[in-house]
Short mmCIF file of C-alpha atoms in Angstrom, two decimals:
data_model
loop_
_atom_site.label_atom_id
_atom_site.label_comp_id
_atom_site.label_asym_id
_atom_site.label_seq_id
_atom_site.Cartn_x
_atom_site.Cartn_y
_atom_site.Cartn_z
CA UNK A 1 0.00 0.00 0.00
CA UNK A 2 1.50 3.31 -1.07
CA UNK A 3 1.74 6.10 1.56
CA UNK A 4 -0.85 8.90 1.36
CA UNK A 5 -0.02 11.93 -0.72
CA UNK A 6 0.53 15.39 0.77
CA UNK A 7 -3.01 16.45 -0.10
CA UNK A 8 -4.51 13.32 1.44
CA UNK A 9 -2.50 13.74 4.63
CA UNK A 10 -3.59 17.36 4.98
CA UNK A 11 -7.22 16.41 4.36
CA UNK A 12 -7.13 13.61 6.98
CA UNK A 13 -5.56 15.91 9.58
CA UNK A 14 -7.96 18.77 8.90
CA UNK A 15 -11.05 16.55 9.03
CA UNK A 16 -9.93 14.92 12.28
CA UNK A 17 -9.36 18.21 14.08
CA UNK A 18 -12.24 20.12 12.54
CA UNK A 19 -14.58 17.44 13.80
CA UNK A 20 -13.99 18.58 17.37
CA UNK A 21 -12.64 22.11 17.42
CA UNK A 22 -13.46 25.17 15.37
CA UNK A 23 -10.49 27.22 16.74
CA UNK A 24 -8.18 24.33 15.85
CA UNK A 25 -9.45 24.49 12.28
CA UNK A 26 -8.34 28.10 12.05
CA UNK A 27 -5.00 27.15 13.58
CA UNK A 28 -4.45 24.48 10.91
CA UNK A 29 -5.40 26.96 8.21
CA UNK A 30 -2.65 29.29 9.44
CA UNK A 31 -0.04 26.58 9.88
CA UNK A 32 -0.59 25.09 6.45
CA UNK A 33 -0.84 28.37 4.57
CA UNK A 34 1.62 31.16 3.89
CA UNK A 35 2.46 33.71 6.62
CA UNK A 36 0.31 36.29 4.85
CA UNK A 37 -2.89 34.29 4.95
CA UNK A 38 -4.81 31.75 2.94
CA UNK A 39 -5.71 34.18 0.19
CA UNK A 40 -2.05 34.92 -0.53
CA UNK A 41 -1.43 31.40 -1.89
CA UNK A 42 -1.01 31.80 -5.67
CA UNK A 43 -4.15 30.58 -7.33
CA UNK A 44 -2.24 29.03 -10.20
CA UNK A 45 0.21 27.03 -8.12
CA UNK A 46 -0.04 23.27 -8.14
CA UNK A 47 -2.36 21.98 -5.45
CA UNK A 48 -3.09 25.46 -4.09
CA UNK A 49 -6.84 25.38 -4.73
CA UNK A 50 -7.09 21.79 -3.53
CA UNK A 51 -5.33 22.50 -0.23
CA UNK A 52 -7.40 25.62 0.37
CA UNK A 53 -10.66 23.82 -0.26
CA UNK A 54 -9.69 20.92 1.99
CA UNK A 55 -8.56 23.15 4.85
CA UNK A 56 -11.59 25.45 4.72
CA UNK A 57 -14.10 22.62 4.63
CA UNK A 58 -15.43 20.66 7.58
CA UNK A 59 -17.74 17.75 8.08
CA UNK A 60 -20.72 20.11 7.94
CA UNK A 61 -19.34 22.16 5.04
CA UNK A 62 -18.93 25.32 7.15
CA UNK A 63 -18.57 28.63 5.26
CA UNK A 64 -15.05 29.51 4.20
CA UNK A 65 -13.19 31.66 6.70
CA UNK A 66 -10.20 33.73 5.60
CA UNK A 67 -7.88 35.07 8.28
CA UNK A 68 -4.35 36.43 7.99
CA UNK A 69 -1.40 36.01 10.30
CA UNK A 70 -1.35 39.77 10.88
CA UNK A 71 -5.00 39.71 11.93
CA UNK A 72 -4.38 36.84 14.31
CA UNK A 73 -1.43 38.70 15.86
CA UNK A 74 -3.57 41.81 16.40
CA UNK A 75 -6.37 39.63 17.79
CA UNK A 76 -4.00 37.98 20.26
CA UNK A 77 -2.42 41.31 21.27
CA UNK A 78 -5.79 42.95 21.92
CA UNK A 79 -6.97 40.00 24.05
CA UNK A 80 -3.80 39.92 26.12
CA UNK A 81 -3.93 43.68 26.55
CA UNK A 82 -7.61 43.57 27.57
CA UNK A 83 -6.87 40.85 30.12
CA UNK A 84 -4.00 42.93 31.51
CA UNK A 85 -6.19 46.02 31.83
CA UNK A 86 -8.94 44.06 33.58
CA UNK A 87 -6.42 42.62 36.04
CA UNK A 88 -5.12 46.12 36.85
CA UNK A 89 -8.66 47.45 37.34
CA UNK A 90 -9.65 44.52 39.56
CA UNK A 91 -6.43 44.80 41.59
CA UNK A 92 -6.82 48.51 42.21
CA UNK A 93 -10.59 48.58 42.69
CA UNK A 94 -10.96 45.50 44.86
CA UNK A 95 -8.05 46.35 47.16
CA UNK A 96 -9.62 49.79 47.64
CA UNK A 97 -13.02 48.17 48.25
CA UNK A 98 -11.52 45.98 50.98
CA UNK A 99 -9.96 49.03 52.63
CA UNK A 100 -13.29 50.89 52.68
CA UNK A 101 -15.53 47.92 53.41
CA UNK A 102 -13.62 46.80 56.50
CA UNK A 103 -12.69 50.22 57.84
CA UNK A 104 -14.43 49.37 61.14
CA UNK A 105 -12.03 46.49 61.87
CA UNK A 106 -10.61 46.91 65.37
CA UNK A 107 -7.01 47.03 64.13
CA UNK A 108 -7.84 50.21 62.18
CA UNK A 109 -9.50 51.93 65.13
CA UNK A 110 -7.19 51.34 68.12
CA UNK A 111 -4.29 53.58 69.03
CA UNK A 112 -0.92 52.75 70.62
CA UNK A 113 -2.59 52.22 74.00
CA UNK A 114 -5.18 49.79 72.71
CA UNK A 115 -7.97 52.38 73.00
CA UNK A 116 -10.18 53.87 70.26
CA UNK A 117 -8.68 56.89 68.51
CA UNK A 118 -9.79 60.13 70.20
CA UNK A 119 -10.87 61.45 66.79
CA UNK A 120 -13.44 58.70 66.43
CA UNK A 121 -12.14 58.05 62.89
CA UNK A 122 -10.46 54.93 61.61
CA UNK A 123 -6.90 55.07 60.36
CA UNK A 124 -6.79 55.82 56.64
CA UNK A 125 -3.60 55.20 54.65
CA UNK A 126 -2.22 58.41 53.16
CA UNK A 127 -1.65 56.81 49.74
CA UNK A 128 -2.39 53.72 47.69
CA UNK A 129 1.17 52.54 48.25
CA UNK A 130 0.66 52.73 52.02
CA UNK A 131 -2.70 50.99 51.69
CA UNK A 132 -1.16 47.91 50.06
CA UNK A 133 2.31 48.01 51.67
CA UNK A 134 1.62 44.97 53.84
CA UNK A 135 1.49 42.02 51.43
CA UNK A 136 0.10 39.81 54.20
CA UNK A 137 -3.01 41.99 54.46
CA UNK A 138 -6.08 41.15 52.32
CA UNK A 139 -5.78 44.27 50.18
CA UNK A 140 -2.02 43.76 49.82
CA UNK A 141 -2.49 40.21 48.54
CA UNK A 142 -5.08 41.27 45.97
CA UNK A 143 -2.97 44.20 44.76
CA UNK A 144 0.20 42.15 44.41
CA UNK A 145 -1.42 39.23 42.57
CA UNK A 146 -3.41 41.24 40.04
CA UNK A 147 -0.79 43.92 39.35
CA UNK A 148 1.96 41.40 38.67
CA UNK A 149 -0.39 39.43 36.41
CA UNK A 150 -1.43 42.61 34.61
CA UNK A 151 2.15 43.65 33.88
CA UNK A 152 3.06 40.20 32.53
CA UNK A 153 -0.01 39.97 30.29
CA UNK A 154 0.55 43.46 28.89
CA UNK A 155 4.16 42.69 28.06
CA UNK A 156 3.15 39.43 26.40
CA UNK A 157 0.65 41.28 24.22
CA UNK A 158 3.33 43.30 22.36
CA UNK A 159 0.47 45.64 21.51
CA UNK A 160 2.64 48.58 20.32
CA UNK A 161 3.96 46.35 17.54
CA UNK A 162 0.68 44.60 16.66
CA UNK A 163 -2.05 47.27 16.80
CA UNK A 164 -2.16 49.74 13.91
CA UNK A 165 -3.62 52.54 16.06
CA UNK A 166 -0.49 52.46 18.27
CA UNK A 167 2.37 51.40 15.97
CA UNK A 168 4.85 54.21 15.29
CA UNK A 169 7.57 52.25 13.52
CA UNK A 170 10.88 50.90 14.75
CA UNK A 171 12.79 53.90 13.40
CA UNK A 172 11.18 56.29 15.92
CA UNK A 173 13.40 56.65 18.98
CA UNK A 174 11.94 56.86 22.48
CA UNK A 175 13.64 60.26 22.84
CA UNK A 176 13.77 61.52 19.23
CA UNK A 177 16.79 63.83 19.70
CA UNK A 178 18.90 61.27 21.56
CA UNK A 179 20.23 59.20 18.60
CA UNK A 180 21.61 62.35 16.95
CA UNK A 181 23.33 63.42 20.18
CA UNK A 182 24.79 59.98 20.91
CA UNK A 183 25.33 59.13 17.25
CA UNK A 184 24.03 55.69 18.02
CA UNK A 185 20.74 53.83 17.81
CA UNK A 186 18.68 53.92 21.01
CA UNK A 187 15.56 52.23 22.32
CA UNK A 188 12.55 52.73 20.07
CA UNK A 189 9.22 54.24 21.01
CA UNK A 190 7.46 50.91 20.49
CA UNK A 191 9.93 48.97 22.61
CA UNK A 192 9.76 51.54 25.41
CA UNK A 193 5.97 51.43 25.40
CA UNK A 194 6.02 47.63 25.48
CA UNK A 195 8.34 47.16 28.44
CA UNK A 196 9.02 50.30 30.52
CA UNK A 197 5.50 50.93 31.96
CA UNK A 198 5.08 47.25 32.79
CA UNK A 199 8.48 47.06 34.48
CA UNK A 200 7.50 50.16 36.42
CA UNK A 201 4.28 48.48 37.51
CA UNK A 202 6.27 45.50 38.76
CA UNK A 203 8.53 47.87 40.70
CA UNK A 204 5.56 49.53 42.39
CA UNK A 205 3.92 46.19 43.21
CA UNK A 206 7.01 44.38 44.48
CA UNK A 207 9.02 47.17 46.16
CA UNK A 208 6.76 48.19 49.01
CA UNK A 209 6.60 51.29 51.14
CA UNK A 210 6.16 51.27 54.92
CA UNK A 211 4.21 53.27 57.53
CA UNK A 212 5.74 56.62 58.45
CA UNK A 213 6.74 55.58 61.99
CA UNK A 214 8.89 52.68 60.71
CA UNK A 215 10.23 54.43 57.61
CA UNK A 216 13.90 54.13 58.48
CA UNK A 217 16.89 55.11 56.26
CA UNK A 218 17.08 51.60 54.79
CA UNK A 219 13.45 51.85 53.70
CA UNK A 220 14.10 55.31 52.34
CA UNK A 221 16.86 53.96 50.11
CA UNK A 222 14.29 51.84 48.23
CA UNK A 223 12.08 54.84 47.49
CA UNK A 224 14.00 55.63 44.30
CA UNK A 225 12.87 52.32 42.80
CA UNK A 226 9.29 52.61 44.03
CA UNK A 227 8.90 56.19 42.84
CA UNK A 228 10.89 55.48 39.69
CA UNK A 229 8.59 52.56 38.97
CA UNK A 230 5.54 54.77 39.33
CA UNK A 231 7.13 57.34 37.02
CA UNK A 232 7.80 54.68 34.39
CA UNK A 233 4.34 53.17 34.80
CA UNK A 234 2.39 56.40 34.43
CA UNK A 235 4.86 58.86 32.93
CA UNK A 236 6.16 56.70 30.08
CA UNK A 237 2.64 55.62 29.17
CA UNK A 238 1.45 59.22 29.00
CA UNK A 239 4.55 60.37 27.09
CA UNK A 240 4.27 57.66 24.42
CA UNK A 241 0.53 58.21 24.11
CA UNK A 242 0.99 61.96 23.61
CA UNK A 243 3.62 61.30 20.94
CA UNK A 244 1.37 58.75 19.21
CA UNK A 245 -1.63 61.10 19.16
CA UNK A 246 0.24 64.27 18.30
CA UNK A 247 3.27 63.35 16.23
CA UNK A 248 3.16 59.75 15.02
CA UNK A 249 2.64 59.55 11.25
CA UNK A 250 2.06 55.81 10.89
CA UNK A 251 -0.62 55.13 13.51
CA UNK A 252 -4.13 54.79 12.07
CA UNK A 253 -6.47 56.56 14.49
CA UNK A 254 -10.07 57.60 13.89
CA UNK A 255 -11.36 61.03 14.81
CA UNK A 256 -13.61 59.85 17.65
CA UNK A 257 -10.94 57.52 19.02
CA UNK A 258 -8.36 60.32 18.96
CA UNK A 259 -10.63 62.61 20.99
CA UNK A 260 -11.35 59.90 23.56
CA UNK A 261 -7.67 59.11 23.94
CA UNK A 262 -6.77 62.78 24.34
CA UNK A 263 -9.45 63.05 27.04
CA UNK A 264 -7.90 60.09 28.88
CA UNK A 265 -4.47 61.72 28.68
CA UNK A 266 -5.82 64.97 30.15
CA UNK A 267 -7.62 63.16 32.99
CA UNK A 268 -4.51 61.12 33.76
CA UNK A 269 -2.43 64.31 33.82
CA UNK A 270 -4.83 66.00 36.24
CA UNK A 271 -4.90 62.95 38.49
CA UNK A 272 -1.12 62.68 38.47
CA UNK A 273 -0.71 66.36 39.30
CA UNK A 274 -3.15 66.11 42.23
CA UNK A 275 -1.31 63.06 43.54
CA UNK A 276 2.06 64.82 43.37
CA UNK A 277 0.71 67.86 45.22
CA UNK A 278 -0.95 65.72 47.90
CA UNK A 279 2.18 63.61 48.45
CA UNK A 280 4.64 66.48 48.43
CA UNK A 281 3.75 67.67 51.95
CA UNK A 282 1.90 66.45 55.00
CA UNK A 283 -1.25 68.36 56.02
CA UNK A 284 0.40 69.39 59.30
CA UNK A 285 3.29 71.01 57.45
CA UNK A 286 0.80 73.22 55.63
CA UNK A 287 -1.17 74.14 58.75
CA UNK A 288 -4.12 71.92 57.83
CA UNK A 289 -5.91 70.36 60.80
CA UNK A 290 -5.74 67.64 61.90
CA UNK A 291 -2.99 65.22 60.86
CA UNK A 292 -2.04 61.87 62.36
CA UNK A 293 -0.56 62.32 65.84
CA UNK A 294 2.44 60.26 66.95
CA UNK A 295 3.88 60.05 70.46
CA UNK A 296 6.92 58.36 72.06
CA UNK A 297 6.35 54.82 73.33
CA UNK A 298 7.24 53.72 76.87
CA UNK A 299 6.77 50.59 78.96
CA UNK A 300 3.75 52.27 80.50
CA UNK A 301 2.24 52.44 77.00
CA UNK A 302 3.02 48.74 76.48
CA UNK A 303 1.43 47.71 79.78
CA UNK A 304 -1.64 49.81 79.12
CA UNK A 305 -2.12 48.15 75.76
CA UNK A 306 -1.82 44.74 77.41
CA UNK A 307 -4.37 45.66 80.07
CA UNK A 308 -6.75 46.64 77.29
CA UNK A 309 -6.23 43.25 75.61
CA UNK A 310 -4.38 44.71 72.60
CA UNK A 311 -1.48 42.26 72.71
CA UNK A 312 -0.43 42.70 69.05
CA UNK A 313 -0.27 46.46 69.56
CA UNK A 314 1.83 45.89 72.69
CA UNK A 315 4.28 43.80 70.65
CA UNK A 316 4.49 46.53 68.02
CA UNK A 317 5.15 49.06 70.79
CA UNK A 318 8.08 46.94 72.00
CA UNK A 319 9.52 46.90 68.46
CA UNK A 320 9.20 50.69 68.30
CA UNK A 321 10.91 51.07 71.69
CA UNK A 322 13.78 48.86 70.51
CA UNK A 323 14.22 50.94 67.35
CA UNK A 324 14.15 54.18 69.34
CA UNK A 325 16.73 52.88 71.87
CA UNK A 326 19.28 51.89 69.25
CA UNK A 327 18.59 54.85 66.95
CA UNK A 328 18.88 57.84 69.30
CA UNK A 329 19.05 60.34 66.43
CA UNK A 330 15.80 59.13 64.84
CA UNK A 331 13.67 61.97 63.49
CA UNK A 332 10.03 62.01 64.63
CA UNK A 333 7.73 60.27 63.95
CA UNK A 334 10.20 57.42 63.38
CA UNK A 335 9.78 54.75 66.09
CA UNK A 336 6.84 56.54 67.68
CA UNK A 337 3.36 55.14 68.25
CA UNK A 338 0.13 56.39 66.66
CA UNK A 339 -1.91 58.17 69.30
CA UNK A 340 -4.63 59.66 67.10
CA UNK A 341 -5.82 59.23 63.52
CA UNK A 342 -6.28 62.04 61.02
CA UNK A 343 -9.56 63.95 61.00
CA UNK A 344 -10.95 67.23 59.74
CA UNK A 345 -9.52 68.61 56.51
CA UNK A 346 -6.37 66.52 56.93
CA UNK A 347 -8.48 63.44 56.30
CA UNK A 348 -9.79 65.03 53.13
CA UNK A 349 -6.19 65.79 52.13
CA UNK A 350 -5.47 62.08 52.28
CA UNK A 351 -8.21 61.48 49.74
CA UNK A 352 -10.97 60.24 52.00
CA UNK A 353 -13.29 63.25 51.58
CA UNK A 354 -16.01 61.39 49.68
CA UNK A 355 -16.31 58.52 52.14
CA UNK A 356 -16.10 60.93 55.07
CA UNK A 357 -18.83 63.19 53.71
CA UNK A 358 -21.14 60.27 52.99
CA UNK A 359 -20.75 58.60 56.36
CA UNK A 360 -20.34 61.59 58.67
CA UNK A 361 -22.05 64.41 56.82
CA UNK A 362 -19.50 67.13 57.61
CA UNK A 363 -16.08 68.32 56.48
CA UNK A 364 -14.17 69.81 59.38
#
């Protein structure tokens, strides 16, 4: 018995897979055709029509589907990018939801002595980074998992190279004037947009901050990577998007899409500016009442916390006392305990104005 011909082998394989899986049929079409799609096979070549008819047919004689490799690459990139965006949204939104939903947890409402804060307000983290700094906390776990997944999926998408409304060409440098100054080729705009924001996101997610009263010099030395990661994550994304919308000559962007994307850039710029202003100074430094109040910790404070049943707080107080003893030149509030939480306009400064107004009805 003679072995089956090429056409017979292709037909047997296609029929076997198409019987069970429609996506697999498309995969076989791509694998057995040219890189530019089924339609690019020369019509006059030997066996071309026969192969095409065999591959595009199924047991039920489904309609012919024509799909190119470029289209499949764009399809894959958009799906990976969408999954990455959804992970980032879920990570940010759900970790924030946990922080708001469980604000009445006792650990958020007891001071260094194991008593309720005199302000009557729960402790609110001054920033998102502070909110998720403890990776053992529920919100920290959610943030870490979804942000790392988001950055990986977005890098895998390679969307700046695959989507025509973003692609600027490999000859466009990330900093256009830099190649002429260095007289050497530098990183391209597409490559920078593919990797730098996602690496920045990983830096923000994996290099954590710490509460103010334990922010020692060693912690401070990591701030350059945390802040640098945030700059890469947000700043590089905004920079490349502005260049794409305003100066890129190869990207294919519709009028409505261009307006929507410009609106997103403006909103992101406003949000970033507000964040920088809010994080540049503490409310107390600007005379805004009433910021978080820290006080030195003593054994009397430890014993009082134990009498109140706040044994974890007592252990934290001992750690603060140890740090203060062996770091005599520590600048307040380093190694001090939290006596009172923020309230009044200082709480609004930390971004909790909406929740505060809804639940308490007053500002100040």
